mmCIF file of C-alpha atoms in Angstrom:
data_model
loop_
_atom_site.group_PDB
_atom_site.id
_atom_site.type_symbol
_atom_site.label_atom_id
_atom_site.label_comp_id
_atom_site.label_asym_id
_atom_site.label_seq_id
_atom_site.Cartn_x
_atom_site.Cartn_y
_atom_site.Cartn_z
ATOM 1 C CA UNK A 243 119.422 142.035 258.734
ATOM 2 C CA UNK A 244 121.230 139.592 256.022
ATOM 3 C CA UNK A 245 117.413 138.731 256.481
ATOM 4 C CA UNK A 246 116.366 141.625 254.877
ATOM 5 C CA UNK A 247 118.329 142.053 252.104
ATOM 6 C CA UNK A 248 117.820 138.540 250.865
ATOM 7 C CA UNK A 249 113.585 139.207 250.491
ATOM 8 C CA UNK A 250 114.806 143.019 249.484
ATOM 9 C CA UNK A 251 116.925 141.455 246.666
ATOM 10 C CA UNK A 252 113.946 138.754 245.852
ATOM 11 C CA UNK A 253 111.459 141.499 245.925
ATOM 12 C CA UNK A 254 113.261 142.985 242.502
ATOM 13 C CA UNK A 255 113.562 139.650 240.764
ATOM 14 C CA UNK A 256 109.699 139.662 241.951
ATOM 15 C CA UNK A 257 108.671 142.974 240.643
ATOM 16 C CA UNK A 258 111.069 143.896 237.504
ATOM 17 C CA UNK A 259 110.527 141.973 234.494
ATOM 18 C CA UNK A 260 113.819 143.416 233.432
ATOM 19 C CA UNK A 261 115.980 141.780 236.394
ATOM 20 C CA UNK A 262 117.732 139.253 234.269
ATOM 21 C CA UNK A 263 119.357 137.974 237.266
ATOM 22 C CA UNK A 264 120.636 138.144 241.357
ATOM 23 C CA UNK A 265 123.432 139.234 240.528
ATOM 24 C CA UNK A 266 122.629 141.966 238.032
ATOM 25 C CA UNK A 267 120.089 143.200 240.458
ATOM 26 C CA UNK A 268 122.861 143.424 243.334
ATOM 27 C CA UNK A 269 125.360 145.421 241.151
ATOM 28 C CA UNK A 270 123.991 147.429 239.351
ATOM 29 C CA UNK A 271 120.483 148.077 240.706
ATOM 30 C CA UNK A 272 120.694 151.681 242.256
ATOM 31 C CA UNK A 273 117.092 151.005 244.350
ATOM 32 C CA UNK A 274 118.028 147.776 245.649
ATOM 33 C CA UNK A 275 121.499 149.582 246.604
ATOM 34 C CA UNK A 276 120.043 152.371 248.814
ATOM 35 C CA UNK A 277 117.801 150.115 250.557
ATOM 36 C CA UNK A 278 120.734 147.721 250.945
ATOM 37 C CA UNK A 279 123.165 150.718 252.122
ATOM 38 C CA UNK A 280 119.843 151.938 254.359
ATOM 39 C CA UNK A 281 120.099 148.660 255.983
ATOM 40 C CA UNK A 282 123.568 149.652 257.199
ATOM 41 C CA UNK A 283 123.200 152.771 258.222
ATOM 42 C CA UNK A 284 119.627 152.427 259.877
ATOM 43 C CA UNK A 285 122.058 149.362 262.368
ATOM 44 C CA UNK A 286 124.359 152.195 263.238
ATOM 45 C CA UNK A 287 121.521 154.453 263.915
ATOM 46 C CA UNK A 288 119.389 151.832 266.556
ATOM 47 C CA UNK A 289 122.635 151.387 268.039
ATOM 48 C CA UNK A 290 123.344 155.140 269.080
ATOM 49 C CA UNK A 291 126.035 155.979 266.350
ATOM 50 C CA UNK A 292 124.085 158.559 264.884
ATOM 51 C CA UNK A 293 126.866 160.281 262.992
ATOM 52 C CA UNK A 294 128.349 157.494 260.974
ATOM 53 C CA UNK A 295 124.992 156.401 259.879
ATOM 54 C CA UNK A 296 124.102 159.572 258.637
ATOM 55 C CA UNK A 297 127.597 160.094 256.794
ATOM 56 C CA UNK A 298 126.431 156.002 255.470
ATOM 57 C CA UNK A 299 122.746 157.739 254.255
ATOM 58 C CA UNK A 300 124.770 160.817 252.916
ATOM 59 C CA UNK A 301 127.081 158.435 250.546
ATOM 60 C CA UNK A 302 124.833 156.072 249.295
ATOM 61 C CA UNK A 303 122.426 159.383 248.995
ATOM 62 C CA UNK A 304 125.568 160.510 246.369
ATOM 63 C CA UNK A 305 125.507 157.487 244.280
ATOM 64 C CA UNK A 306 122.234 156.362 244.176
ATOM 65 C CA UNK A 307 120.703 159.161 243.896
ATOM 66 C CA UNK A 308 117.953 157.918 246.384
ATOM 67 C CA UNK A 309 117.822 159.611 249.896
ATOM 68 C CA UNK A 310 116.304 157.509 252.895
ATOM 69 C CA UNK A 311 117.281 159.126 256.799
ATOM 70 C CA UNK A 312 118.951 156.158 258.530
ATOM 71 C CA UNK A 313 116.224 156.634 261.414
ATOM 72 C CA UNK A 314 113.315 155.670 259.289
ATOM 73 C CA UNK A 315 111.944 152.196 259.657
ATOM 74 C CA UNK A 316 111.615 149.414 256.425
ATOM 75 C CA UNK A 317 110.586 146.331 256.688
ATOM 76 C CA UNK A 318 111.529 142.778 254.392
ATOM 77 C CA UNK A 319 111.129 143.261 250.674
ATOM 78 C CA UNK A 320 110.927 146.761 249.562
ATOM 79 C CA UNK A 321 111.844 148.013 245.850
ATOM 80 C CA UNK A 322 112.583 150.999 244.979
ATOM 81 C CA UNK A 323 111.808 151.054 241.454
ATOM 82 C CA UNK A 324 114.779 152.995 238.921
ATOM 83 C CA UNK A 325 114.972 154.894 241.977
ATOM 84 C CA UNK A 326 116.233 158.395 241.561
ATOM 85 C CA UNK A 327 115.014 160.754 242.944
ATOM 86 C CA UNK A 328 113.207 159.211 245.949
ATOM 87 C CA UNK A 329 113.421 160.384 249.499
ATOM 88 C CA UNK A 330 111.900 158.911 252.898
ATOM 89 C CA UNK A 331 112.015 160.680 256.172
ATOM 90 C CA UNK A 332 113.523 160.036 258.805
ATOM 91 C CA UNK A 333 110.109 158.865 261.272
ATOM 92 C CA UNK A 334 108.953 157.324 257.979
ATOM 93 C CA UNK A 335 107.306 153.522 258.786
ATOM 94 C CA UNK A 336 106.722 150.990 255.445
ATOM 95 C CA UNK A 337 105.617 147.632 255.997
ATOM 96 C CA UNK A 338 106.548 144.702 254.293
ATOM 97 C CA UNK A 339 106.826 143.983 250.315
ATOM 98 C CA UNK A 340 106.402 147.744 249.195
ATOM 99 C CA UNK A 341 107.084 149.457 245.692
ATOM 100 C CA UNK A 342 107.964 152.161 245.735
ATOM 101 C CA UNK A 343 108.636 153.696 241.933
ATOM 102 C CA UNK A 344 111.424 157.062 240.874
ATOM 103 C CA UNK A 345 110.611 160.752 242.068
ATOM 104 C CA UNK A 346 108.392 159.754 244.976
ATOM 105 C CA UNK A 347 108.429 161.578 248.785
ATOM 106 C CA UNK A 348 107.273 160.319 251.764
ATOM 107 C CA UNK A 349 107.504 163.548 253.849
ATOM 108 C CA UNK A 350 106.732 165.202 256.413
ATOM 109 C CA UNK A 351 104.812 169.129 256.323
ATOM 110 C CA UNK A 352 106.553 171.483 258.558
ATOM 111 C CA UNK A 353 109.174 171.686 261.065
ATOM 112 C CA UNK A 354 107.289 169.437 264.714
ATOM 113 C CA UNK A 355 109.065 167.300 266.461
ATOM 114 C CA UNK A 356 107.968 163.421 266.529
ATOM 115 C CA UNK A 357 106.198 161.313 264.128
ATOM 116 C CA UNK A 358 106.143 163.988 260.832
ATOM 117 C CA UNK A 359 106.459 161.703 258.138
ATOM 118 C CA UNK A 360 104.123 158.895 256.803
ATOM 119 C CA UNK A 361 103.193 154.713 257.581
ATOM 120 C CA UNK A 362 103.259 152.479 255.117
ATOM 121 C CA UNK A 363 101.267 149.544 255.485
ATOM 122 C CA UNK A 364 102.241 146.235 253.778
ATOM 123 C CA UNK A 365 101.605 145.709 249.689
ATOM 124 C CA UNK A 366 101.974 149.694 249.448
ATOM 125 C CA UNK A 367 102.178 150.884 245.775
ATOM 126 C CA UNK A 368 103.667 154.428 245.299
ATOM 127 C CA UNK A 369 103.518 155.102 241.819
ATOM 128 C CA UNK A 370 106.090 157.700 240.021
ATOM 129 C CA UNK A 371 106.328 161.003 240.919
ATOM 130 C CA UNK A 372 104.064 160.711 244.059
ATOM 131 C CA UNK A 373 103.735 163.040 247.416
ATOM 132 C CA UNK A 374 102.478 161.763 250.509
ATOM 133 C CA UNK A 375 103.408 164.216 253.318
ATOM 134 C CA UNK A 376 102.488 163.983 256.895
ATOM 135 C CA UNK A 377 102.484 161.617 259.977
ATOM 136 C CA UNK A 378 99.108 159.555 258.798
ATOM 137 C CA UNK A 379 98.580 155.891 257.637
ATOM 138 C CA UNK A 380 98.011 154.652 254.602
ATOM 139 C CA UNK A 381 96.741 151.375 255.102
ATOM 140 C CA UNK A 382 97.253 147.769 253.932
ATOM 141 C CA UNK A 383 96.855 147.384 250.158
ATOM 142 C CA UNK A 384 97.064 150.755 249.467
ATOM 143 C CA UNK A 385 98.137 152.005 245.756
ATOM 144 C CA UNK A 386 98.579 155.682 245.405
ATOM 145 C CA UNK A 387 99.100 156.566 241.787
ATOM 146 C CA UNK A 388 101.656 158.457 239.960
ATOM 147 C CA UNK A 389 101.840 162.330 240.516
ATOM 148 C CA UNK A 390 99.458 161.930 243.417
ATOM 149 C CA UNK A 391 99.807 164.123 246.398
ATOM 150 C CA UNK A 392 98.317 162.373 249.208
ATOM 151 C CA UNK A 393 97.972 164.737 252.169
ATOM 152 C CA UNK A 394 95.117 162.867 254.301
ATOM 153 C CA UNK A 395 94.924 158.839 255.806
ATOM 154 C CA UNK A 396 94.165 155.989 252.876
ATOM 155 C CA UNK A 397 91.990 153.356 253.930
ATOM 156 C CA UNK A 398 93.430 149.856 252.700
ATOM 157 C CA UNK A 399 92.834 148.649 249.692
ATOM 158 C CA UNK A 400 92.287 151.393 248.138
ATOM 159 C CA UNK A 401 93.673 154.272 245.513
ATOM 160 C CA UNK A 402 94.969 157.591 245.623
ATOM 161 C CA UNK A 403 94.889 159.820 242.516
ATOM 162 C CA UNK A 404 95.033 163.486 241.658
ATOM 163 C CA UNK A 405 96.117 166.898 243.819
ATOM 164 C CA UNK A 406 95.270 166.852 246.043
ATOM 165 C CA UNK A 407 94.111 162.722 246.731
ATOM 166 C CA UNK A 408 90.763 161.199 245.772
ATOM 167 C CA UNK A 409 90.259 157.679 247.219
ATOM 168 C CA UNK A 410 89.182 155.138 244.836
ATOM 169 C CA UNK A 411 88.036 152.052 245.932
ATOM 170 C CA UNK A 412 88.558 149.410 244.268
ATOM 171 C CA UNK A 413 85.856 146.272 245.481
ATOM 172 C CA UNK A 414 87.865 146.267 248.645
ATOM 173 C CA UNK A 415 90.218 144.117 246.931
ATOM 174 C CA UNK A 416 93.780 145.151 245.997
ATOM 175 C CA UNK A 417 94.237 144.418 242.574
ATOM 176 C CA UNK A 418 96.945 142.372 241.365
ATOM 177 C CA UNK A 419 98.484 145.178 238.972
ATOM 178 C CA UNK A 420 101.532 146.882 238.874
ATOM 179 C CA UNK A 421 99.828 148.935 236.832
ATOM 180 C CA UNK A 422 100.228 152.896 238.584
ATOM 181 C CA UNK A 423 98.514 155.191 236.144
ATOM 182 C CA UNK A 424 95.538 153.598 234.779
ATOM 183 C CA UNK A 425 93.185 154.390 237.177
ATOM 184 C CA UNK A 426 89.630 156.225 237.360
ATOM 185 C CA UNK A 427 89.883 159.689 238.505
ATOM 186 C CA UNK A 428 86.467 160.640 240.434
ATOM 187 C CA UNK A 429 87.497 164.467 239.767
ATOM 188 C CA UNK A 430 87.059 163.782 235.883
ATOM 189 C CA UNK A 431 84.524 162.053 236.570
ATOM 190 C CA UNK A 432 82.426 164.679 238.249
ATOM 191 C CA UNK A 433 83.330 166.958 236.287
ATOM 192 C CA UNK A 434 82.259 164.891 233.045
ATOM 193 C CA UNK A 435 78.468 164.535 234.388
ATOM 194 C CA UNK A 436 78.454 167.788 235.191
ATOM 195 C CA UNK A 437 79.261 168.834 231.515
ATOM 196 C CA UNK A 438 76.744 166.606 230.505
ATOM 197 C CA UNK A 439 74.225 167.823 232.555
ATOM 198 C CA UNK A 440 74.940 171.248 230.796
ATOM 199 C CA UNK A 441 75.076 170.466 227.244
ATOM 200 C CA UNK A 442 71.070 168.641 228.508
ATOM 201 C CA UNK A 443 69.646 172.028 229.850
ATOM 202 C CA UNK A 444 71.382 173.846 227.132
ATOM 203 C CA UNK A 445 68.759 171.319 224.844
ATOM 204 C CA UNK A 446 65.975 172.170 226.889
ATOM 205 C CA UNK A 447 66.366 175.705 227.374
ATOM 206 C CA UNK A 448 67.196 175.969 223.631
ATOM 207 C CA UNK A 449 63.986 174.141 222.898
ATOM 208 C CA UNK A 450 61.764 176.383 225.158
ATOM 209 C CA UNK A 451 62.937 179.388 223.028
ATOM 210 C CA UNK A 452 62.384 177.458 220.210
ATOM 211 C CA UNK A 453 58.433 177.364 221.303
#
């Protein structure tokens, strides 16, 4: 557990240019505090002390604005940037070195039992306000743009944008940038193509009528 906390701390230092030193992160960063408190609550949850686990998780929610169910499975190096409004459901699985921005939700779509929340692979980015809903896999290196609503599986090294989300493949390679908004929207591209086609057809009709 302590090795996990160290990795979480280092992830903040590596991912946030505003982080000046580890002491500041340890004492003041709500996202890091939420993950640290989750680690403790998860220990109780796994040892069948679920009431204590839920008590700790709810205290963390009130103190940090981040709600992580103690039953979630979270790998090392999770960085929740800013933190406020993030919700991570009970059967969520998060791989190593993931980055989640504020107001993101990893949730379910109904009252079914069993696995009902998403699984994130390693090195996944979830943008601000994004909603990932359902028991599917988001592949390693995938990126979910700010405000996207993801309802289906995302392959590795792809980007999901829009509502509902559409997949954009970036040459099959995970980009190194932390940019969460500057992605090409395939819906907007298609609308632009149709708009240009309509203009062209209109010009041809006007040319034909003038003959």
